């Protein structure tokens, strides 16, 4: 019997069905006692509308059942975009689920829905020290941990190795200054063929700013877009188009797939994205995939991490069982499997070598360097408005029609007004 099963056996007895048959994907509430009744399947409410989502949760559950054969989990939920509003309604309905997913960026928004886990962590002896500190910070609300992360994704700069070599440029690694990055981007720019692909919105500009240690949201959860340091960071990002000429202004209607396709097709040799895209990019691109840090002024590695985790609903009446499920779902073997099969950067530090398998030389060193100095993406309950307004007004910033100061002031006032 493994460690998770031993702890589980000491604390509780569950009835369940082993194997993938335990996972029932449904659009309505489970009738098996997911939130309140003893026994029956624990319901995991998450983003589960797409085939990719369903396959991922099936993999998580089958891996967790290898750790704990008694584990019985059913899954339900809407699309990712709908999840953040529908989860609130679902928890107020009949027989609410016990298990929830959240992103570190949205933990503050869902904070009241999530049970503080500190007592359960101490009671179970869960080794919290082996979980990425930045992600735990992102999952902490009002001083208590609300979810256990399963991935820790530091935003990186992908580049076309052959394009760099053809231009006679040194391949960047775990250090990369902004001055060198701009010089390289200019060397890789030829007229309308630019060096960097951009997507609309605030996610990537926020990663750029956090590479220099400047957040958009304070540690107290307050929106801080008009802070002079953040405004300066946003202006330097807009200037990549309007001043440096190394990127094209994205269109507000563009999805992230537009910039991704420009990169994987070889049309544009650099792109800032999450490392979860490595497998997809490697399968699509007809060139060697390079990975470096989002450039910082000093050249030192510093990352914005994004990632998700499992939490327990505040109104769950089976918290011990739910936390035992989380232990299994975030175990070392499950995270190693997810890293190898799906390319996610695991939140468990000891599982990082599994992500390095099959990656180009130096990629894992870059990720490790970034995780050693990482800050979670923090957002506010109004972040959807921030994203929408940045998508709308950011285009004018890239074109030099509005300054970052004007745009950040407009967004901050619109959201808070």
CSV table of C-alpha atoms in Angstrom, one decimal:
chain,number,residue,atom,x,y,z
A,1,UNK,CA,0.0,0.0,0.0
A,2,UNK,CA,1.5,3.4,-1.0
A,3,UNK,CA,1.7,6.5,1.2
A,4,UNK,CA,-1.5,8.1,-0.1
A,5,UNK,CA,-3.5,4.9,0.4
A,6,UNK,CA,-2.1,4.4,3.9
A,7,UNK,CA,-3.1,7.9,5.0
A,8,UNK,CA,-6.5,7.5,3.4
A,9,UNK,CA,-7.1,4.1,5.1
A,10,UNK,CA,-6.3,5.7,8.5
A,11,UNK,CA,-8.8,8.5,8.1
A,12,UNK,CA,-11.7,7.2,6.1
A,13,UNK,CA,-13.4,4.3,4.3
A,14,UNK,CA,-14.7,5.0,0.8
A,15,UNK,CA,-16.8,2.9,-1.5
A,16,UNK,CA,-15.9,3.3,-5.2
A,17,UNK,CA,-15.1,1.8,-8.5
A,18,UNK,CA,-11.6,1.6,-9.8
A,19,UNK,CA,-10.6,2.3,-13.4
A,20,UNK,CA,-11.8,4.8,-15.9
A,21,UNK,CA,-15.4,3.8,-15.4
A,22,UNK,CA,-15.3,5.9,-12.2
A,23,UNK,CA,-15.2,9.0,-14.3
A,24,UNK,CA,-18.6,10.0,-15.5
A,25,UNK,CA,-18.7,13.2,-17.6
A,26,UNK,CA,-22.2,14.7,-17.3
A,27,UNK,CA,-23.8,18.0,-17.8
A,28,UNK,CA,-25.9,17.8,-14.7
A,29,UNK,CA,-25.3,17.1,-11.0
A,30,UNK,CA,-24.3,13.6,-9.9
A,31,UNK,CA,-26.9,11.8,-7.8
A,32,UNK,CA,-24.2,9.9,-6.0
A,33,UNK,CA,-23.6,12.2,-3.1
A,34,UNK,CA,-20.9,14.4,-4.6
A,35,UNK,CA,-21.2,17.1,-2.0
A,36,UNK,CA,-22.9,15.9,1.1
A,37,UNK,CA,-23.8,12.3,1.4
A,38,UNK,CA,-21.3,9.8,2.8
A,39,UNK,CA,-20.1,7.4,0.2
A,40,UNK,CA,-20.6,7.7,-3.5
A,41,UNK,CA,-18.5,9.5,-6.1
A,42,UNK,CA,-16.9,12.8,-5.3
A,43,UNK,CA,-17.9,15.2,-7.9
A,44,UNK,CA,-15.1,17.3,-9.5
A,45,UNK,CA,-16.6,20.5,-11.0
A,46,UNK,CA,-14.3,21.9,-13.6
A,47,UNK,CA,-13.9,23.0,-17.3
A,48,UNK,CA,-14.9,19.8,-19.0
A,49,UNK,CA,-16.8,20.7,-22.2
A,50,UNK,CA,-14.1,19.8,-24.8
A,51,UNK,CA,-12.7,16.4,-25.7
A,52,UNK,CA,-9.2,17.6,-24.7
A,53,UNK,CA,-10.5,18.6,-21.3
A,54,UNK,CA,-12.3,15.3,-20.8
A,55,UNK,CA,-9.2,13.4,-21.8
A,56,UNK,CA,-7.0,15.3,-19.4
A,57,UNK,CA,-9.3,14.7,-16.4
A,58,UNK,CA,-9.6,11.0,-17.4
A,59,UNK,CA,-5.8,10.8,-17.3
A,60,UNK,CA,-5.7,12.6,-13.9
A,61,UNK,CA,-8.2,10.2,-12.4
A,62,UNK,CA,-6.8,7.0,-13.8
A,63,UNK,CA,-3.3,8.1,-12.5
A,64,UNK,CA,-4.8,9.0,-9.1
A,65,UNK,CA,-6.6,5.6,-8.9
A,66,UNK,CA,-3.2,3.9,-9.4
A,67,UNK,CA,-2.3,5.7,-6.1
A,68,UNK,CA,-5.6,5.0,-4.5
A,69,UNK,CA,-7.7,2.2,-6.0
A,70,UNK,CA,-10.7,3.2,-3.9
A,71,UNK,CA,-10.9,6.6,-5.4
A,72,UNK,CA,-14.2,7.3,-7.0
A,73,UNK,CA,-14.6,10.7,-8.9
A,74,UNK,CA,-17.1,11.9,-11.4
A,75,UNK,CA,-16.6,15.0,-13.5
A,76,UNK,CA,-19.0,17.6,-14.7
A,77,UNK,CA,-18.7,21.2,-15.9
A,78,UNK,CA,-19.0,23.7,-18.7
A,79,UNK,CA,-16.5,25.2,-21.1
A,80,UNK,CA,-13.4,27.0,-19.6
A,81,UNK,CA,-14.8,30.5,-20.4
A,82,UNK,CA,-18.2,29.7,-18.8
A,83,UNK,CA,-16.8,28.0,-15.8
A,84,UNK,CA,-15.9,31.1,-13.8
A,85,UNK,CA,-19.5,32.3,-13.7
A,86,UNK,CA,-21.3,28.9,-13.6
A,87,UNK,CA,-19.3,27.5,-10.8
A,88,UNK,CA,-20.9,30.0,-8.4
A,89,UNK,CA,-24.4,29.0,-9.5
A,90,UNK,CA,-23.6,25.3,-9.3
A,91,UNK,CA,-22.4,25.5,-5.7
A,92,UNK,CA,-25.7,27.1,-4.6
A,93,UNK,CA,-27.7,24.4,-6.2
A,94,UNK,CA,-28.8,21.0,-4.9
A,95,UNK,CA,-26.1,18.4,-4.1
A,96,UNK,CA,-23.2,20.7,-4.8
A,97,UNK,CA,-19.8,19.2,-5.8
A,98,UNK,CA,-17.0,18.9,-3.3
A,99,UNK,CA,-14.0,19.3,-5.7
A,100,UNK,CA,-13.3,22.4,-7.7
A,101,UNK,CA,-10.5,23.5,-10.0
A,102,UNK,CA,-9.1,27.0,-10.1
A,103,UNK,CA,-6.3,28.9,-11.6
A,104,UNK,CA,-3.9,30.9,-9.4
A,105,UNK,CA,-4.9,33.9,-11.3
A,106,UNK,CA,-8.5,33.4,-10.4
A,107,UNK,CA,-8.1,32.1,-6.8
A,108,UNK,CA,-8.9,35.5,-5.3
A,109,UNK,CA,-12.1,35.7,-7.4
A,110,UNK,CA,-13.3,32.2,-6.2
A,111,UNK,CA,-11.8,32.6,-2.7
A,112,UNK,CA,-15.2,32.6,-0.8
A,113,UNK,CA,-16.2,29.4,-2.6
A,114,UNK,CA,-13.0,27.5,-1.6
A,115,UNK,CA,-12.4,25.9,1.8
A,116,UNK,CA,-9.1,26.9,3.6
A,117,UNK,CA,-6.9,23.8,3.4
A,118,UNK,CA,-4.3,24.6,6.0
A,119,UNK,CA,-5.8,22.3,8.7
A,120,UNK,CA,-6.2,19.5,6.2
A,121,UNK,CA,-2.7,19.9,5.0
A,122,UNK,CA,-1.4,19.6,8.6
A,123,UNK,CA,-3.7,16.8,9.5
A,124,UNK,CA,-2.7,14.7,6.5
A,125,UNK,CA,1.0,15.4,6.7
A,126,UNK,CA,0.9,16.6,3.1
A,127,UNK,CA,4.4,17.8,2.0
A,128,UNK,CA,3.7,21.3,1.0
A,129,UNK,CA,7.4,22.2,0.8
A,130,UNK,CA,7.7,20.2,-2.4
A,131,UNK,CA,5.1,22.3,-4.3
A,132,UNK,CA,6.2,25.4,-6.3
A,133,UNK,CA,6.2,28.3,-3.9
A,134,UNK,CA,4.9,30.9,-6.5
A,135,UNK,CA,1.9,28.7,-7.3
A,136,UNK,CA,1.1,28.2,-3.6
A,137,UNK,CA,1.3,31.9,-3.2
A,138,UNK,CA,-1.2,32.4,-6.1
A,139,UNK,CA,-3.5,29.8,-4.5
A,140,UNK,CA,-3.5,31.6,-1.1
A,141,UNK,CA,-6.4,33.9,-0.2
A,142,UNK,CA,-6.5,35.9,3.0
A,143,UNK,CA,-3.5,34.0,4.4
A,144,UNK,CA,-4.8,30.5,3.8
A,145,UNK,CA,-4.2,28.0,1.0
A,146,UNK,CA,-7.3,27.4,-1.1
A,147,UNK,CA,-6.1,24.9,-3.7
A,148,UNK,CA,-3.2,22.5,-4.4
A,149,UNK,CA,-1.6,23.3,-7.7
A,150,UNK,CA,-0.9,20.6,-10.3
A,151,UNK,CA,1.1,22.7,-12.7
A,152,UNK,CA,3.5,25.7,-12.5
A,153,UNK,CA,3.9,27.3,-15.9
A,154,UNK,CA,6.5,30.1,-16.2
A,155,UNK,CA,5.9,32.2,-19.3
A,156,UNK,CA,8.8,31.8,-21.8
A,157,UNK,CA,10.0,33.2,-25.1
A,158,UNK,CA,10.0,30.6,-27.8
A,159,UNK,CA,12.3,31.1,-30.8
A,160,UNK,CA,13.2,29.5,-34.1
A,161,UNK,CA,16.8,28.1,-33.6
A,162,UNK,CA,17.5,27.9,-37.4
A,163,UNK,CA,16.4,31.5,-37.9
A,164,UNK,CA,18.8,32.7,-35.2
A,165,UNK,CA,21.6,30.6,-36.6
A,166,UNK,CA,21.0,31.9,-40.2
A,167,UNK,CA,21.2,35.4,-38.9
A,168,UNK,CA,24.5,34.7,-37.1
A,169,UNK,CA,22.9,35.3,-33.6
A,170,UNK,CA,23.9,33.7,-30.4
A,171,UNK,CA,21.2,31.4,-29.0
A,172,UNK,CA,19.7,32.8,-25.8
A,173,UNK,CA,19.4,30.6,-22.7
A,174,UNK,CA,18.6,31.2,-19.1
A,175,UNK,CA,19.8,34.9,-19.3
A,176,UNK,CA,18.6,37.4,-21.9
A,177,UNK,CA,18.6,41.2,-21.6
A,178,UNK,CA,16.0,43.4,-23.2
A,179,UNK,CA,18.7,45.3,-25.1
A,180,UNK,CA,20.0,42.0,-26.6
A,181,UNK,CA,16.5,40.8,-27.3
A,182,UNK,CA,15.6,44.0,-29.2
A,183,UNK,CA,18.9,43.8,-31.2
A,184,UNK,CA,18.2,40.2,-32.1
A,185,UNK,CA,14.6,41.0,-33.0
A,186,UNK,CA,15.8,43.8,-35.3
A,187,UNK,CA,18.3,41.5,-37.0
A,188,UNK,CA,15.4,39.0,-37.6
A,189,UNK,CA,13.1,41.7,-38.9
A,190,UNK,CA,13.0,42.3,-42.7
A,191,UNK,CA,10.5,44.8,-43.8
A,192,UNK,CA,7.0,43.4,-43.1
A,193,UNK,CA,8.5,40.2,-41.8
A,194,UNK,CA,8.9,40.9,-38.1
A,195,UNK,CA,10.9,39.3,-35.4
A,196,UNK,CA,8.2,38.9,-32.8
A,197,UNK,CA,4.5,37.8,-33.0
A,198,UNK,CA,2.0,39.4,-30.7
A,199,UNK,CA,-1.5,38.6,-29.5
A,200,UNK,CA,-4.0,41.1,-28.1
A,201,UNK,CA,-4.9,41.4,-24.4
A,202,UNK,CA,-2.9,41.9,-21.2
A,203,UNK,CA,-1.6,38.4,-20.4
A,204,UNK,CA,1.7,38.6,-22.4
A,205,UNK,CA,2.3,42.3,-21.5
A,206,UNK,CA,1.8,41.3,-17.9
A,207,UNK,CA,4.4,38.6,-18.2
A,208,UNK,CA,6.8,41.1,-19.8
A,209,UNK,CA,6.3,43.5,-16.8
A,210,UNK,CA,6.7,40.7,-14.2
A,211,UNK,CA,10.0,39.7,-15.8
A,212,UNK,CA,11.2,43.0,-14.4
A,213,UNK,CA,9.4,42.4,-11.1
A,214,UNK,CA,6.5,44.9,-11.7
A,215,UNK,CA,3.0,43.5,-11.1
A,216,UNK,CA,-0.4,44.8,-12.3
A,217,UNK,CA,-2.1,43.8,-9.0
A,218,UNK,CA,-0.7,44.4,-5.5
A,219,UNK,CA,-0.2,41.6,-3.0
A,220,UNK,CA,-3.3,42.9,-1.3
A,221,UNK,CA,-5.3,42.2,-4.5
A,222,UNK,CA,-5.8,45.8,-5.6
A,223,UNK,CA,-5.7,46.7,-9.3
A,224,UNK,CA,-2.6,48.9,-9.8
A,225,UNK,CA,-2.4,49.6,-13.5
A,226,UNK,CA,-1.6,53.3,-13.1
A,227,UNK,CA,1.5,52.7,-11.0
A,228,UNK,CA,4.3,54.6,-12.8
A,229,UNK,CA,6.5,51.5,-13.0
A,230,UNK,CA,3.8,49.4,-14.5
A,231,UNK,CA,2.9,52.2,-17.0
A,232,UNK,CA,6.6,52.3,-18.0
A,233,UNK,CA,6.6,48.5,-18.6
A,234,UNK,CA,3.5,48.7,-20.7
A,235,UNK,CA,5.0,51.6,-22.8
A,236,UNK,CA,8.2,49.6,-23.4
A,237,UNK,CA,6.0,46.7,-24.7
A,238,UNK,CA,4.0,48.9,-26.9
A,239,UNK,CA,7.2,50.4,-28.2
A,240,UNK,CA,8.2,47.0,-29.6
A,241,UNK,CA,5.8,47.9,-32.4
A,242,UNK,CA,5.6,51.7,-32.6
A,243,UNK,CA,9.2,52.5,-31.9
A,244,UNK,CA,11.4,49.5,-32.4
A,245,UNK,CA,9.5,48.1,-35.3
A,246,UNK,CA,10.1,44.4,-34.4
A,247,UNK,CA,6.5,43.4,-34.3
A,248,UNK,CA,3.1,44.1,-35.9
A,249,UNK,CA,0.2,45.5,-33.9
A,250,UNK,CA,-2.3,42.7,-33.3
A,251,UNK,CA,-5.9,43.2,-34.2
A,252,UNK,CA,-8.4,43.3,-31.4
A,253,UNK,CA,-10.3,40.4,-33.0
A,254,UNK,CA,-7.2,38.1,-33.2
A,255,UNK,CA,-7.2,35.0,-31.1
A,256,UNK,CA,-4.0,33.6,-29.7
A,257,UNK,CA,-3.9,31.1,-32.5
A,258,UNK,CA,-3.1,33.9,-35.0
A,259,UNK,CA,0.3,34.7,-33.4
A,260,UNK,CA,0.9,31.0,-32.7
A,261,UNK,CA,0.4,30.1,-36.3
A,262,UNK,CA,2.7,33.0,-37.4
A,263,UNK,CA,5.4,31.5,-35.2
A,264,UNK,CA,4.9,27.8,-36.0
A,265,UNK,CA,4.7,28.5,-39.8
A,266,UNK,CA,8.1,30.0,-39.6
A,267,UNK,CA,6.8,33.5,-40.7
A,268,UNK,CA,7.8,35.0,-37.3
A,269,UNK,CA,10.8,33.7,-35.4
A,270,UNK,CA,9.9,34.6,-31.8
A,271,UNK,CA,6.8,34.3,-29.6
A,272,UNK,CA,6.1,34.8,-25.9
A,273,UNK,CA,3.8,32.0,-24.6
A,274,UNK,CA,3.3,29.4,-21.9
A,275,UNK,CA,5.5,26.3,-21.9
A,276,UNK,CA,2.3,24.2,-22.1
A,277,UNK,CA,2.4,25.0,-25.8
A,278,UNK,CA,5.8,23.2,-26.3
A,279,UNK,CA,4.3,19.9,-27.5
A,280,UNK,CA,1.9,21.5,-29.9
A,281,UNK,CA,4.5,23.8,-31.3
A,282,UNK,CA,7.1,21.0,-31.7
A,283,UNK,CA,4.5,18.9,-33.5
A,284,UNK,CA,3.6,21.7,-35.9
A,285,UNK,CA,6.8,23.6,-36.5
A,286,UNK,CA,9.3,22.5,-39.2
A,287,UNK,CA,12.2,23.9,-37.2
A,288,UNK,CA,14.1,23.4,-33.9
A,289,UNK,CA,12.2,24.9,-31.0
A,290,UNK,CA,14.3,27.1,-28.7
A,291,UNK,CA,13.2,28.3,-25.3
A,292,UNK,CA,14.5,31.3,-23.3
A,293,UNK,CA,13.3,33.6,-20.6
A,294,UNK,CA,11.0,36.5,-21.2
A,295,UNK,CA,13.8,39.2,-21.5
A,296,UNK,CA,14.4,41.4,-18.5
A,297,UNK,CA,16.3,44.6,-18.2
A,298,UNK,CA,19.1,42.9,-16.1
A,299,UNK,CA,19.0,39.7,-18.2
A,300,UNK,CA,18.2,37.6,-15.1
A,301,UNK,CA,15.5,35.0,-15.2
A,302,UNK,CA,12.3,36.1,-13.5
A,303,UNK,CA,8.9,34.6,-14.4
A,304,UNK,CA,5.2,35.1,-14.3
A,305,UNK,CA,3.8,31.7,-13.5
A,306,UNK,CA,0.4,30.6,-14.5
A,307,UNK,CA,-1.2,27.3,-13.5
A,308,UNK,CA,-4.2,25.5,-12.0
A,309,UNK,CA,-5.0,23.3,-9.0
A,310,UNK,CA,-7.6,21.4,-7.1
A,311,UNK,CA,-9.6,22.9,-4.2
A,312,UNK,CA,-12.5,21.9,-2.0
A,313,UNK,CA,-15.8,23.7,-2.0
A,314,UNK,CA,-16.5,25.7,1.2
A,315,UNK,CA,-19.8,23.9,1.7
A,316,UNK,CA,-18.4,20.4,1.1
A,317,UNK,CA,-19.4,18.0,3.9
A,318,UNK,CA,-16.7,15.4,3.0
A,319,UNK,CA,-13.5,17.5,3.3
A,320,UNK,CA,-11.3,14.6,4.5
A,321,UNK,CA,-12.3,12.4,1.5
A,322,UNK,CA,-12.0,15.4,-0.8
A,323,UNK,CA,-8.5,16.2,0.4
A,324,UNK,CA,-7.4,12.6,0.1
A,325,UNK,CA,-8.6,12.8,-3.5
A,326,UNK,CA,-6.5,15.9,-4.0
A,327,UNK,CA,-3.4,14.1,-2.6
A,328,UNK,CA,-3.8,11.4,-5.2
A,329,UNK,CA,-4.6,13.8,-8.0
A,330,UNK,CA,-1.5,15.8,-7.3
A,331,UNK,CA,0.8,12.9,-6.5
A,332,UNK,CA,4.3,12.6,-7.9
A,333,UNK,CA,3.4,9.8,-10.3
A,334,UNK,CA,0.4,11.7,-11.7
A,335,UNK,CA,2.4,14.9,-12.2
A,336,UNK,CA,5.2,13.0,-13.9
A,337,UNK,CA,2.7,11.3,-16.2
A,338,UNK,CA,1.0,14.6,-17.1
A,339,UNK,CA,4.4,16.2,-17.7
A,340,UNK,CA,5.5,13.4,-20.1
A,341,UNK,CA,2.2,12.9,-21.9
A,342,UNK,CA,0.8,16.4,-22.0
A,343,UNK,CA,3.8,18.7,-21.5
A,344,UNK,CA,2.5,20.6,-18.5
A,345,UNK,CA,5.2,21.9,-16.2
A,346,UNK,CA,4.5,20.1,-12.9
A,347,UNK,CA,4.0,22.0,-9.7
A,348,UNK,CA,5.9,19.3,-7.8
A,349,UNK,CA,9.5,20.2,-7.9
A,350,UNK,CA,10.7,16.6,-7.9
A,351,UNK,CA,8.6,15.9,-11.0
A,352,UNK,CA,10.4,18.6,-13.2
A,353,UNK,CA,12.8,16.1,-14.8
A,354,UNK,CA,9.8,14.4,-16.4
A,355,UNK,CA,9.0,17.7,-18.3
A,356,UNK,CA,12.6,17.8,-19.6
A,357,UNK,CA,12.1,14.5,-21.5
A,358,UNK,CA,12.0,15.2,-25.3
A,359,UNK,CA,12.7,18.9,-25.0
A,360,UNK,CA,15.5,20.7,-26.9
A,361,UNK,CA,18.8,21.3,-25.1
A,362,UNK,CA,18.6,24.0,-22.5
A,363,UNK,CA,14.8,24.2,-22.3
A,364,UNK,CA,14.5,22.5,-18.9
A,365,UNK,CA,17.4,24.7,-17.5
A,366,UNK,CA,15.4,27.8,-18.6
A,367,UNK,CA,12.2,26.6,-16.9
A,368,UNK,CA,14.1,25.7,-13.7
A,369,UNK,CA,15.8,29.1,-13.6
A,370,UNK,CA,12.4,30.9,-14.1
A,371,UNK,CA,10.8,28.8,-11.4
A,372,UNK,CA,13.5,29.7,-9.0
A,373,UNK,CA,12.5,33.4,-9.2
A,374,UNK,CA,8.8,33.3,-10.0
A,375,UNK,CA,5.7,35.4,-9.2
A,376,UNK,CA,2.2,34.1,-9.8
A,377,UNK,CA,-0.1,36.0,-12.1
A,378,UNK,CA,-2.5,37.8,-9.8
A,379,UNK,CA,-5.8,39.1,-11.0
A,380,UNK,CA,-8.9,40.8,-9.5
A,381,UNK,CA,-12.6,39.9,-9.7
A,382,UNK,CA,-12.8,42.5,-12.5
A,383,UNK,CA,-10.0,41.0,-14.5
A,384,UNK,CA,-12.3,40.0,-17.4
A,385,UNK,CA,-13.0,43.7,-17.9
A,386,UNK,CA,-9.3,44.5,-17.7
A,387,UNK,CA,-8.6,41.9,-20.4
A,388,UNK,CA,-11.4,43.2,-22.6
A,389,UNK,CA,-10.4,46.8,-22.4
A,390,UNK,CA,-6.7,46.0,-23.0
A,391,UNK,CA,-7.7,44.1,-26.1
A,392,UNK,CA,-9.7,47.1,-27.3
A,393,UNK,CA,-7.3,49.9,-26.4
A,394,UNK,CA,-4.0,48.1,-26.6
A,395,UNK,CA,-4.1,48.1,-30.4
A,396,UNK,CA,-3.9,51.9,-30.3
A,397,UNK,CA,-1.0,51.7,-27.9
A,398,UNK,CA,1.0,49.4,-30.3
A,399,UNK,CA,0.2,51.8,-33.1
A,400,UNK,CA,1.4,54.8,-31.1
A,401,UNK,CA,-2.0,56.5,-31.2
A,402,UNK,CA,-2.4,56.4,-27.4
A,403,UNK,CA,0.3,56.2,-24.7
A,404,UNK,CA,0.4,53.5,-22.1
A,405,UNK,CA,-0.4,56.1,-19.4
A,406,UNK,CA,-3.6,57.1,-21.2
A,407,UNK,CA,-4.6,53.5,-21.8
A,408,UNK,CA,-3.9,52.3,-18.2
A,409,UNK,CA,-5.7,55.3,-16.8
A,410,UNK,CA,-8.7,54.6,-18.9
A,411,UNK,CA,-8.8,50.9,-18.0
A,412,UNK,CA,-8.3,51.6,-14.2
A,413,UNK,CA,-11.0,54.2,-14.1
A,414,UNK,CA,-13.4,52.2,-16.2
A,415,UNK,CA,-13.0,49.1,-14.0
A,416,UNK,CA,-13.2,50.9,-10.7
A,417,UNK,CA,-15.8,53.4,-11.7
